[in-house]
Structures are given as C-alpha cells and as structure tokens.
XYZ file of C-alpha atoms in Angstrom:
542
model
C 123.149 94.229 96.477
C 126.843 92.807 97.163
C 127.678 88.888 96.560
C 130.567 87.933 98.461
C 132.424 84.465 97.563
C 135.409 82.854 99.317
C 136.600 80.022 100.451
C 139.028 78.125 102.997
C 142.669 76.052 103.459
C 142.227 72.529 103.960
C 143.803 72.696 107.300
C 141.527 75.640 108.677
C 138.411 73.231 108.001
C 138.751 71.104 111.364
C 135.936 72.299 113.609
C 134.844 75.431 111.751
C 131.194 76.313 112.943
C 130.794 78.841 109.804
C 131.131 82.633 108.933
C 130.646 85.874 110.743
C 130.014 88.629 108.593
C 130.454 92.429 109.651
C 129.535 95.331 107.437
C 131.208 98.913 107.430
C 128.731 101.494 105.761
C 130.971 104.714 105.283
C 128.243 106.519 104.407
C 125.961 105.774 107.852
C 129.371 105.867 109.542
C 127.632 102.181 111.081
C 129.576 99.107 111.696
C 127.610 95.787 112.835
C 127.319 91.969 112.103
C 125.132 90.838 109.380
C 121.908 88.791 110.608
C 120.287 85.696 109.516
C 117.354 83.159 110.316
C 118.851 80.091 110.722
C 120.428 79.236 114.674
C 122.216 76.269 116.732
C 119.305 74.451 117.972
C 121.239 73.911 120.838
C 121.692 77.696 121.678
C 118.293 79.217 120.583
C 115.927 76.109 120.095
C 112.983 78.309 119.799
C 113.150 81.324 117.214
C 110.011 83.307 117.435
C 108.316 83.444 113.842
C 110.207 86.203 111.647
C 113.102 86.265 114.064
C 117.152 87.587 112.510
C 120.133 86.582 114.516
C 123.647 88.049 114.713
C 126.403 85.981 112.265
C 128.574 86.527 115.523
C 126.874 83.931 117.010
C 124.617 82.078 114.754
C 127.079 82.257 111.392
C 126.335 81.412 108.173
C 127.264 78.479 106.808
C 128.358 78.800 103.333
C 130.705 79.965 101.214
C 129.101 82.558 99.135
C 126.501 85.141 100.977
C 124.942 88.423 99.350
C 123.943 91.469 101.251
C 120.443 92.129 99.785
C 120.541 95.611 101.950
C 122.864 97.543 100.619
C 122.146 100.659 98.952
C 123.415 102.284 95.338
C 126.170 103.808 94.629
C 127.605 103.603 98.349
C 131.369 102.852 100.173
C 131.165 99.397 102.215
C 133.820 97.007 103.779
C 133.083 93.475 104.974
C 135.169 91.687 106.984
C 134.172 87.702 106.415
C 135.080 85.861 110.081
C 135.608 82.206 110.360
C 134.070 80.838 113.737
C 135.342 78.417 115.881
C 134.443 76.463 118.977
C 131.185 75.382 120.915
C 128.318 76.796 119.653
C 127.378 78.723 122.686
C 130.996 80.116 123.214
C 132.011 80.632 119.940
C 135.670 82.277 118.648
C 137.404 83.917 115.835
C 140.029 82.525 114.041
C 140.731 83.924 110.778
C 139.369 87.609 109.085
C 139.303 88.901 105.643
C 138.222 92.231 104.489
C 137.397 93.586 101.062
C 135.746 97.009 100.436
C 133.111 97.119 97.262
C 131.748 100.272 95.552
C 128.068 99.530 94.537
C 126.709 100.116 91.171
C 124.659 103.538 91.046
C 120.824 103.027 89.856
C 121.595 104.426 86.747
C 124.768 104.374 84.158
C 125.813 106.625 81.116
C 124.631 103.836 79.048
C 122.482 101.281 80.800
C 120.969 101.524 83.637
C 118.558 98.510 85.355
C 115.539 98.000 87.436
C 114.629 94.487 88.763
C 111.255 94.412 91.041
C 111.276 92.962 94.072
C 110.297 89.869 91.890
C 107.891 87.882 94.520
C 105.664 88.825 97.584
C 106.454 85.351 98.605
C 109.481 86.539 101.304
C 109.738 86.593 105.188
C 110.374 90.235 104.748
C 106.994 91.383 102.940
C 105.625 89.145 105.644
C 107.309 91.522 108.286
C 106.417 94.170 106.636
C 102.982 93.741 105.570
C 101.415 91.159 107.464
C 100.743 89.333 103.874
C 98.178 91.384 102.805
C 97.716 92.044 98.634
C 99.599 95.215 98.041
C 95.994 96.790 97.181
C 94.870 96.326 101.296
C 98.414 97.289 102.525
C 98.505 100.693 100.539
C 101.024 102.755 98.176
C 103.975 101.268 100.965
C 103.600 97.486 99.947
C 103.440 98.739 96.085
C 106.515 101.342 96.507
C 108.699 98.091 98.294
C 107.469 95.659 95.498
C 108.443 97.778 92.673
C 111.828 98.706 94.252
C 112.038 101.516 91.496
C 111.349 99.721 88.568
C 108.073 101.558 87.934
C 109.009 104.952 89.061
C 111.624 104.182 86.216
C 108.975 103.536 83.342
C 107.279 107.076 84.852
C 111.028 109.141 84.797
C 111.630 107.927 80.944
C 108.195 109.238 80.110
C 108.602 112.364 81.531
C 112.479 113.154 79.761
C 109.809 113.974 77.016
C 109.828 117.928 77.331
C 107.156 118.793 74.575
C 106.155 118.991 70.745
C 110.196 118.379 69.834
C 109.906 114.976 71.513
C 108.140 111.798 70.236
C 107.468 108.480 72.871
C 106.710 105.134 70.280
C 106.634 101.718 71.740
C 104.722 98.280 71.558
C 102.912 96.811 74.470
C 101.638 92.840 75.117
C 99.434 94.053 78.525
C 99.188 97.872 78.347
C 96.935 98.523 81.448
C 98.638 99.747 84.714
C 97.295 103.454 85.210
C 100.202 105.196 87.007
C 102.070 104.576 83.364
C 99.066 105.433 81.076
C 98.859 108.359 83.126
C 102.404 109.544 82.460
C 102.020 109.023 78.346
C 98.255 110.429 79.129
C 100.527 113.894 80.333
C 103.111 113.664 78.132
C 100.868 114.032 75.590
C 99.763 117.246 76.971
C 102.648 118.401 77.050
C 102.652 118.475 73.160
C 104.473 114.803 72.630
C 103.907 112.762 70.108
C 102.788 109.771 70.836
C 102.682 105.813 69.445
C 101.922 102.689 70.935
C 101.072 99.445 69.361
C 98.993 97.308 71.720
C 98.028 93.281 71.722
C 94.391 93.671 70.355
C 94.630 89.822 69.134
C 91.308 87.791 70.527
C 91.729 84.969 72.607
C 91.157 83.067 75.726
C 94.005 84.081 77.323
C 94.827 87.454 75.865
C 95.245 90.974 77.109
C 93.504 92.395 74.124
C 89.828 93.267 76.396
C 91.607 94.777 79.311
C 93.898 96.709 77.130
C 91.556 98.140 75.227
C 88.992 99.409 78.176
C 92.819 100.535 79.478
C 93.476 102.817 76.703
C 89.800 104.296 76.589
C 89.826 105.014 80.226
C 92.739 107.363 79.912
C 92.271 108.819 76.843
C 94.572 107.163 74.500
C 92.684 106.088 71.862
C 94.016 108.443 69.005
C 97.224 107.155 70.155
C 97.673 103.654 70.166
C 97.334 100.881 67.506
C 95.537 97.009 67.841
C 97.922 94.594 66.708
C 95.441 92.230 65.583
C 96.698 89.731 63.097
C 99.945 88.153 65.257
C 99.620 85.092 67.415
C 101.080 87.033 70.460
C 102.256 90.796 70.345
C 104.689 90.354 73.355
C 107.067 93.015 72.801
C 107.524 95.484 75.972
C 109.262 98.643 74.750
C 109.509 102.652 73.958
C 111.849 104.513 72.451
C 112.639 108.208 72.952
C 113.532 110.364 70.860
C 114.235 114.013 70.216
C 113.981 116.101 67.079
C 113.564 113.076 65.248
C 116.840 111.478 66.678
C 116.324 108.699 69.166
C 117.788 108.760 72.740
C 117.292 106.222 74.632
C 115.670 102.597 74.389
C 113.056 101.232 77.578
C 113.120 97.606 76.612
C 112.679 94.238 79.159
C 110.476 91.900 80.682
C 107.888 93.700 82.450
C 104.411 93.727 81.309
C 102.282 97.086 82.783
C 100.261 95.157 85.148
C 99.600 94.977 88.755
C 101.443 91.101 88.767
C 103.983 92.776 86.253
C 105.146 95.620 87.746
C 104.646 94.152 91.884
C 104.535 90.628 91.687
C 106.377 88.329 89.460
C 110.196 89.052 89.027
C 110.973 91.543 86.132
C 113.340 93.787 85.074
C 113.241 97.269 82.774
C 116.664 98.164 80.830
C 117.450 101.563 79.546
C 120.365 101.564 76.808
C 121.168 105.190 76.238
C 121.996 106.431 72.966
C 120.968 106.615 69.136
C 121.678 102.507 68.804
C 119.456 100.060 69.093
C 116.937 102.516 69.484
C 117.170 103.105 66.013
C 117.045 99.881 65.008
C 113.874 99.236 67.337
C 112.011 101.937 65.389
C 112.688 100.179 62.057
C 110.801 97.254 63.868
C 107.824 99.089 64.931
C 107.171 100.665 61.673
C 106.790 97.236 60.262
C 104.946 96.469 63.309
C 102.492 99.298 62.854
C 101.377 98.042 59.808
C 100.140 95.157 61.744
C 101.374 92.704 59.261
C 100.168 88.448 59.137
C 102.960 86.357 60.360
C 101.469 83.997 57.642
C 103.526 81.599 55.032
C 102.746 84.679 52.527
C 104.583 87.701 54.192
C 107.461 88.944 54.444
C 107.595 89.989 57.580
C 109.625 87.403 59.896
C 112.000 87.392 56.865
C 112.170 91.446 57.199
C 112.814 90.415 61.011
C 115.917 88.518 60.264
C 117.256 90.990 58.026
C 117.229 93.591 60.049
C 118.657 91.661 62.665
C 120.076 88.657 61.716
C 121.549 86.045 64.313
C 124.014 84.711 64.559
C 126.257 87.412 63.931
C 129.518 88.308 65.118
C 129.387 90.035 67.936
C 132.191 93.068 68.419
C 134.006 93.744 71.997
C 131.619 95.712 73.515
C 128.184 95.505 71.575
C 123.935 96.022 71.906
C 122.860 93.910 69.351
C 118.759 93.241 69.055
C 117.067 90.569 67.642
C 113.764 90.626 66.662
C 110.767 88.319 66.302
C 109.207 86.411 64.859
C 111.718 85.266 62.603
C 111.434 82.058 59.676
C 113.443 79.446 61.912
C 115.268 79.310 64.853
C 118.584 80.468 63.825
C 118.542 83.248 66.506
C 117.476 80.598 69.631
C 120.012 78.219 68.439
C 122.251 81.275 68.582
C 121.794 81.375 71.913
C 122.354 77.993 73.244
C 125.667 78.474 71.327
C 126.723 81.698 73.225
C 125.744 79.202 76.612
C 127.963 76.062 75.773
C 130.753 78.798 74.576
C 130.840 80.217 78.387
C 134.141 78.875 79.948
C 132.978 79.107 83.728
C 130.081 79.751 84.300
C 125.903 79.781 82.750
C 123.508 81.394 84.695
C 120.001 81.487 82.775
C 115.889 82.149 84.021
C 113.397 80.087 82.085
C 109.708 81.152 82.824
C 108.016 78.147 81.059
C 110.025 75.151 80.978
C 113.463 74.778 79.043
C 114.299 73.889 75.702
C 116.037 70.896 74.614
C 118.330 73.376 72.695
C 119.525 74.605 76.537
C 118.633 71.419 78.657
C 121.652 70.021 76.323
C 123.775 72.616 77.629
C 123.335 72.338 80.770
C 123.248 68.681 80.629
C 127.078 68.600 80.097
C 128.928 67.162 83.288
C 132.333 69.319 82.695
C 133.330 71.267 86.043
C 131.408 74.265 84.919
C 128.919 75.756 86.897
C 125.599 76.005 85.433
C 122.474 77.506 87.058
C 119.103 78.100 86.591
C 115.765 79.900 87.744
C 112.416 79.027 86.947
C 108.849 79.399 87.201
C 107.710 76.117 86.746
C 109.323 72.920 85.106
C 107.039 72.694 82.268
C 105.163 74.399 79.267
C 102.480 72.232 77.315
C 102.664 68.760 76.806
C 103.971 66.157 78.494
C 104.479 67.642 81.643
C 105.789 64.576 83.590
C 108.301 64.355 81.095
C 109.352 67.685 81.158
C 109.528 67.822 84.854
C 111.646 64.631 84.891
C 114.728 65.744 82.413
C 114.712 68.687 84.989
C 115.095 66.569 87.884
C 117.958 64.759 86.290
C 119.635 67.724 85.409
C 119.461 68.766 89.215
C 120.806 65.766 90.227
C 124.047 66.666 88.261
C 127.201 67.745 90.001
C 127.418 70.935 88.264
C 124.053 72.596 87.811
C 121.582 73.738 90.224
C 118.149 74.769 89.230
C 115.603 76.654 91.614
C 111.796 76.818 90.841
C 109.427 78.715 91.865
C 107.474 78.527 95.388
C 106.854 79.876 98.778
C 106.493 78.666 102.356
C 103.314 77.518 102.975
C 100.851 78.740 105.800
C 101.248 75.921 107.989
C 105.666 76.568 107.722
C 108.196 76.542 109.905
C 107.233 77.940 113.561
C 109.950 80.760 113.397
C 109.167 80.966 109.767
C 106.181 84.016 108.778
C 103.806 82.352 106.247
C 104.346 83.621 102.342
C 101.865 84.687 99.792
C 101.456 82.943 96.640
C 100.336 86.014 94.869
C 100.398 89.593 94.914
C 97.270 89.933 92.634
C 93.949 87.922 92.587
C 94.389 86.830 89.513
C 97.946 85.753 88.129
C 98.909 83.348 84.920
C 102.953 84.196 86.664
C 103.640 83.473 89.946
C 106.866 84.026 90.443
C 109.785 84.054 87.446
C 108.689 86.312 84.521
C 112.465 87.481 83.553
C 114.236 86.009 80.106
C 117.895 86.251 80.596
C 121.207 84.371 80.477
C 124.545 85.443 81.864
C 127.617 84.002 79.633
C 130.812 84.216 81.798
C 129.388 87.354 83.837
C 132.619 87.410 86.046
C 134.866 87.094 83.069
C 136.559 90.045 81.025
C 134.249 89.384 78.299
C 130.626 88.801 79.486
C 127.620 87.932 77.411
C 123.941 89.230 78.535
C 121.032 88.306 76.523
C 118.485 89.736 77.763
C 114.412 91.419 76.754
C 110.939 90.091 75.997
C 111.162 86.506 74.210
C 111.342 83.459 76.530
C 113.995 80.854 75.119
C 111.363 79.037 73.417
C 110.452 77.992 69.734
C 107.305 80.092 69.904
C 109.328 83.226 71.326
C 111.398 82.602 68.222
C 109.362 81.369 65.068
C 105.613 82.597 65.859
C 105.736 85.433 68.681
C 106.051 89.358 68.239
C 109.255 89.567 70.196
C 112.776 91.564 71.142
C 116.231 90.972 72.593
C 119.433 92.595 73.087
C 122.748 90.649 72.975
C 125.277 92.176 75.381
C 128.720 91.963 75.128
C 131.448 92.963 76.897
C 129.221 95.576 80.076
C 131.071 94.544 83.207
C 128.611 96.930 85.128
C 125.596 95.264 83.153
C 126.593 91.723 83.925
C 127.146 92.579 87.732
C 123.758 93.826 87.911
C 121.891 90.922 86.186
C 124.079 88.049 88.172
C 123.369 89.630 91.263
C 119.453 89.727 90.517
C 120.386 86.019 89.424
C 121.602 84.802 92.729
C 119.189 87.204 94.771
C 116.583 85.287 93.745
C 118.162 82.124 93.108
C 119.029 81.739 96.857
C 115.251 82.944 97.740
C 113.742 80.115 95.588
C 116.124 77.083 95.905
C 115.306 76.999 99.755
C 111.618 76.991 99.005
C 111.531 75.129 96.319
C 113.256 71.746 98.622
C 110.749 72.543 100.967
C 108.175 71.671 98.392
C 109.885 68.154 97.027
C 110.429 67.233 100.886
C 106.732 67.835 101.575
C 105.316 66.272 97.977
C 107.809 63.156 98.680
C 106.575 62.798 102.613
C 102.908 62.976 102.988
C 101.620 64.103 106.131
C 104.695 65.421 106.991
C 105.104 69.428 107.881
C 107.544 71.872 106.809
C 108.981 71.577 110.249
C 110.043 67.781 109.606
C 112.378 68.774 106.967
C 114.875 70.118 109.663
C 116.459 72.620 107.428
C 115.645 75.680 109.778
C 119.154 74.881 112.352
C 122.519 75.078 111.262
C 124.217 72.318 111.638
C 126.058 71.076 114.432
C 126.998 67.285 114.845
C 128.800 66.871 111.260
C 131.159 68.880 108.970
C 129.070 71.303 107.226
C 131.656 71.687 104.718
C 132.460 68.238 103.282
C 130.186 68.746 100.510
C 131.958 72.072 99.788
C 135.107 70.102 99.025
C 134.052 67.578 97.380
C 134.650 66.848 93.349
C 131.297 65.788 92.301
C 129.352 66.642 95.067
C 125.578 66.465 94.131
C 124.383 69.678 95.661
C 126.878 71.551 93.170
C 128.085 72.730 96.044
C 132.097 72.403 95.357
C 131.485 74.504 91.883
C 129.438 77.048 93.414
C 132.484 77.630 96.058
C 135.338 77.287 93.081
C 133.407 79.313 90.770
C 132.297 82.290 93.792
C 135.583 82.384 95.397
C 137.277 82.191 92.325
C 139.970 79.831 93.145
C-alpha cells in the first residue's frame, strides 16, 4: 500500500471542496482517478449499496489518504488535486505530484506478511456476498490471507532434505495446509521439532492441537508443553547444516481465525541472528520447564535476553518470556515516551497503565492506537473509561474494533463479525508499536507477547526490538494506518448507535461529504479534539 500526507496554505483554504487523487501505474501503463464511497448529497443523494465514486468529482476530504491497491515492488505517480467550486461543477486549482517505489514482498533481511486482518470490509462484502470463507471457497481464503500463509508454506519448503532441520514452538498448532507442509518436509528427510501448548484448560488449544498433530502424522515430532500457564510463542527457525538461516516469528496463530480472520502478521529476519538466539530458547523450552518460584527458567529468560539493553544503530534484538519482573514491558513504554513525533501501537486486550501513561501526555505528539476491545479482566467499565478519556485528547486517536452492522447504511454492504464460527479474536490480534517510524532512526517492537503483565511475568512468549529498518517500519505503519482508518470509522458508528437508541446507522450522517461548512477547520486547529491538526502536521510533515 502507499500513504500519502500533505497539507495546504492558509490562503488556498477558502472554499476548497477537498482532494482529487489520480494514480499513474507505469507498469499497467494506466492512468485514472482514485475512487471512494462517500458523495455530495446534493449531487448523488442515493448511492446504491457498495457503490465507489471518482475523487474528480466526489474528493476526499482529508489530508492524509492511502492507496490500499497498489501492488509490490511497482513504479507509481500520484498527482494530489485540490477541488474547487460547486459541488456539481467542480474545478482544479492546485496539483502536486510525487512518484513512490513500493516495497517488494520480500527483503534481503526481513520480509512481512500482514493478513487481510478482518472479513468485516465493504470489499469482502463485494466480493463474497459475506459468506464464511469455508462456503465461498479457496478465493475468499486466498484474499483473506493476502500471502501471509502461502509465506508460512514457502519457509517450510526452503528445507531441501536430511541437511536441513525446521524447530519451532506453537500456542494453536492446527491449520492443515501448514501441518501438511512440515508433514512433507519431513519426507523429504528434515528434521523436525515443534513444541506445542498441551497445557489443560478451559480455554486452551491443547485438545485441538493434539487431534491436529495425530491427524497428520506428527506425533514423533512435536513436544506438549505442559507445565506453563500459556505456551504462546509462534515461531520456527531454519537452519542448514546445523547453522540457522532464517527466523519465522509473529503474531499469527495456525488457525482458520488466525491465518483469515483476525489481523496478523508473519516476519522473516534472514540470517544466523536471532535465530540463534531463538534456538537457545527452545532448548530450554523443550525441556518443558515449571515457571514456578523454584526454577530457573524466567531468570535463564532474562539472561539470555535481558531488557533493557542498549540498543545499536541498526539492531534485531529478542526478548523472551516469561521473565522474573517486568523490566522488559517497562522497557517498552520507555522506547514509546522516547519517540519525538510520533507512537503508533495495537493493543489486543486492553492497555496497560505502563502505556495509557504514555499516551496520556498532552505534548503535540501524535499518538495512535488500534485495538480489539477496550478491556481485559476486571473492571471493565473502568478500563473502558481511561480509554475514552484518552480519545478525547488532542493528540491521540484510538480505533477499536467493529463492523457495520446488517441493518447499515443504505449504500453501505452489511459486514461480518467473523470469519470462523467460533472466534475468542474478532478483529486485532497483532502486538506491535512503531517508535518514530518516519524518522531516521525507527523503533519496531514487534512478535507474540501482548503489552501486558502476563505476556511479560507468567506467559511463554517472544519479541524482537527493531532498530534502525526504514523498509521494516514503512511496512508495519502502513499496516498501522490500513487498518486504523478501516476501524476508526466503524468503531464511531458503534458509540453513535450505543449513545442514541433506536436510532440507525443512517442517522449518524457520516456517509456525505460535507458541504455547508469548512471541512478543514478542524485540520488547522491547535488542540482540535479529533487529533485531526497532528495527524495533518505529523503526515504532511510540516
């Protein structure tokens, strides 16, 4: 994808109807103007449901946009228009062009996949008519993994024969189309060894894993973690004649919701380090040790890795858990309140106090958010609360979860809340935070452990600290804001409808651009509440 950011002169504001956007694709040899949903209600009053209009004459109005359509590694220009005029007779007054080389799929030294991360969008809806990807066939699964599984498949099979080995650990270990490929590998003469969450509970993996791993054949194979509180690691290493290669590491679990539903990413860091250092791990893994007050084992943890640590120029340094306090969590709130300009962070189950702190700072600096719900545990209305204040604050915006309900917005296709039957994520299973991304020296921390005390003190867990990967940081902040932009909308349309009974979705009168005010006061103004003056300093860059 491509996120664009600009902004305006004072004295071009006067009248401005919003942005035309036209795209260049060298590669198609195709020029045309970007679409959206929203119209003039004056000009086209009655979208019909699913609808895309031309930015020529319906523009956007905004100051950052992102091109969710364009492809890897490819040659594009924009040209951003400003619009003038009556809505039905629109004009141009104003052009700026940039041309942008896209990141290729994969990189000499990281390369990384991000799912579609929801089902919940107007285009599934085009596409599939809403149905579960398993009653709209191998198409609906191929868009909704967007190349994130076929990547878990393509590590597996760089592992020629008997002179390779595959070891990893595994919280749900269950998707077939990935067994399969270790299930072949292994007949291929590779060595083989994954550790698997056998720990009973409730709530746990450990009876589907296990009826998993005897279906295929993998028995001999693959180890029970038993004596944990939550084996939640997702990783492999490769190696070759003993040396490792490459490191799989991330957020996705290998599940039907993991893999095609929730958002998740999988991260490939080529080379002998931290793959080395991840081995080191799973052998004391592999001995399934008690995370107990008698072992040693979350003190092994932090001596392997300790945090904090400095961190040189450009860096992959993983942390491991479950460690014996929460040094390494406190870490990283202190990487967030170092970043200068901007925070951009996903929480899957509420937010710590150690980051709500952070982002609770009213500075200038633009501070962002993505969640899956407000809450984890107790205390829920609490929890839910010191979110909403820290949305009402000038310079953070948080988006949560949702979808469009059934009964939505007549030129508005309803949403799925699911892409499985059964589903403890809907929606935001990544752990990240972006430090600076658009800086020279960006911070990533990114893998398996939610920013949590559990994820930290008590959970079987990994990370990788990132320093100083231009490429790597572009990748994860535009994941960031692709789904950002897709869950803020839906998420308003939520509060509107919870704070208005018996209102509809159509009330909320968010579905027209606007006409009979100046769209961009808030834009330029210090302290705005929708964050939106930050957003446009910190896109733009001004």
């Amino acid at each position: 994808m491509v996120l664009l950011g600009w902004t305006i002169e004072e004295s071009k504001r006067g009248g401005l109807r919003g942005f035309a956007i036209q795209r260049t694709d060298f590669t198609e040899g195709e020029t045309y103007w970007m679409k959206g949903v929203k119209t003039f209600e004056t000009v086209e009053k009655y979208p019909a449901p699913g609808e895309q209009f031309s930015s020529l004459y319906h523009p956007f109005q905004s100051f950052q946009w992102a091109d969710y359509s364009a492809k890897p590694d490819r040659d594009y220009e924009y040209e951003v228009v400003a619009m003038y005029g009556e809505p039905a007779s629109l004009r141009k007054d104003g052009t700026v062009k940039i041309k942008v080389h896209t990141e290729p799929v994969t990189g000499q030294d990281h390369s990384v996949f991000f799912n579609r991360g929801s089902p919940a969008t107007q285009e599934y809806a085009r596409r599939f008519e809403n149905k579960l990807p398993s009653k709209a066939g191998p198409g609906a699964y191929e868009w909704l993994s967007r190349g994130l599984l076929e990547s878990i498949v393509a590590f597996i099979e760089r592992a020629k024969d008997n002179t390779w080995s595959l070891k990893g650990a595994f919280y749900e270990f269950q998707w077939p189309t990935v067994l399969d490929a270790l299930k072949a590998a292994q007949g291929r003469g590779v060595k083989l060894s994954i550790i698997y969450d056998d720990i009973e509970s409730d709530t746990g993996p450990w009876e589907k894993n296990e009826k998993a791993i005897e279906g295929t054949g993998l028995a001999d194979v693959c180890k029970p973690r038993q004596h944990g509180r939550l084996m939640h690691n997702k990783f492999l290493v490769l190696s070759e004649g003993g040396t490792p290669q490459a490191l799989l590491f991330g957020s996705t679990n290998l599940t039907e919701n993991g893999i095609f539903g929730h958002a998740n990413c999988v991260h490939i860091i080529e080379g002998e380090e931290p793959a080395k250092t991840y081995l080191k791990y799973l052998d004391a893994l592999s001995g399934d040790p008690e995370i107990t007050q008698g072992s040693n084992y979350k003190v092994d943890n932090a001596d392997l890795t300790p945090a904090p640590v400095p961190l040189d120029p450009r860096s992959n340094t993983p942390v491991f858990s479950p460690r014996p306090d929460l040094d390494a969590l406190a870490w990283y709130a202190e990487l967030a309140k170092k970043a200068e300009k901007g925070l951009f962070m996903t929480f899957a189950f509420g937010m710590h106090d150690l980051f709500a702190d952070v982002f609770a700072k009213i500075d200038g600096m633009l501070r962002m958010a993505l969640m899956e719900k407000e809450w984890n545990g107790r205390n829920k209305e609490a929890q839910i609360e010191k979110i909403r204040r820290l949305q009402a604050l000038p310079n953070v915006v948080i988006a949560v979860g949702n979808r469009i309900p059934l009964s939505g917005f007549d030129q508005w296709l309803g949403e799925m809340d699911r892409g499985s039957a059964h589903v403890n994520v809907h929606w935001v299973h990544t752990k990240f935070m972006l430090a600076d991304p658009l800086s020279d020296d960006p911070v990533v921390v990114t893998g398996s452990a939610n920013f949590s005390k559990a994820s930290t003190d008590t959970n079987d867990e990994n990370m990788v600290v990132i320093r100083g990967n231009h490429r790597v940081a572009d990748i994860y902040l535009g994941e960031f804001f692709r789904l950002h932009a897709h869950y803020a909308f839906r998420q308003a349309v939520a509060i509107f409808m919870k704070s208005n009974p018996g209102k509809s979705p159509e009330d909320f009168k968010q579905n027209f651009l606007i006409e009979d005010r100046d769209w961009t006061a808030d834009y330029f103004t210090p302290g705005d509440r929708s964050a939106r003056f930050v957003r446009r300093v910190y896109f733009s860059g001004s």
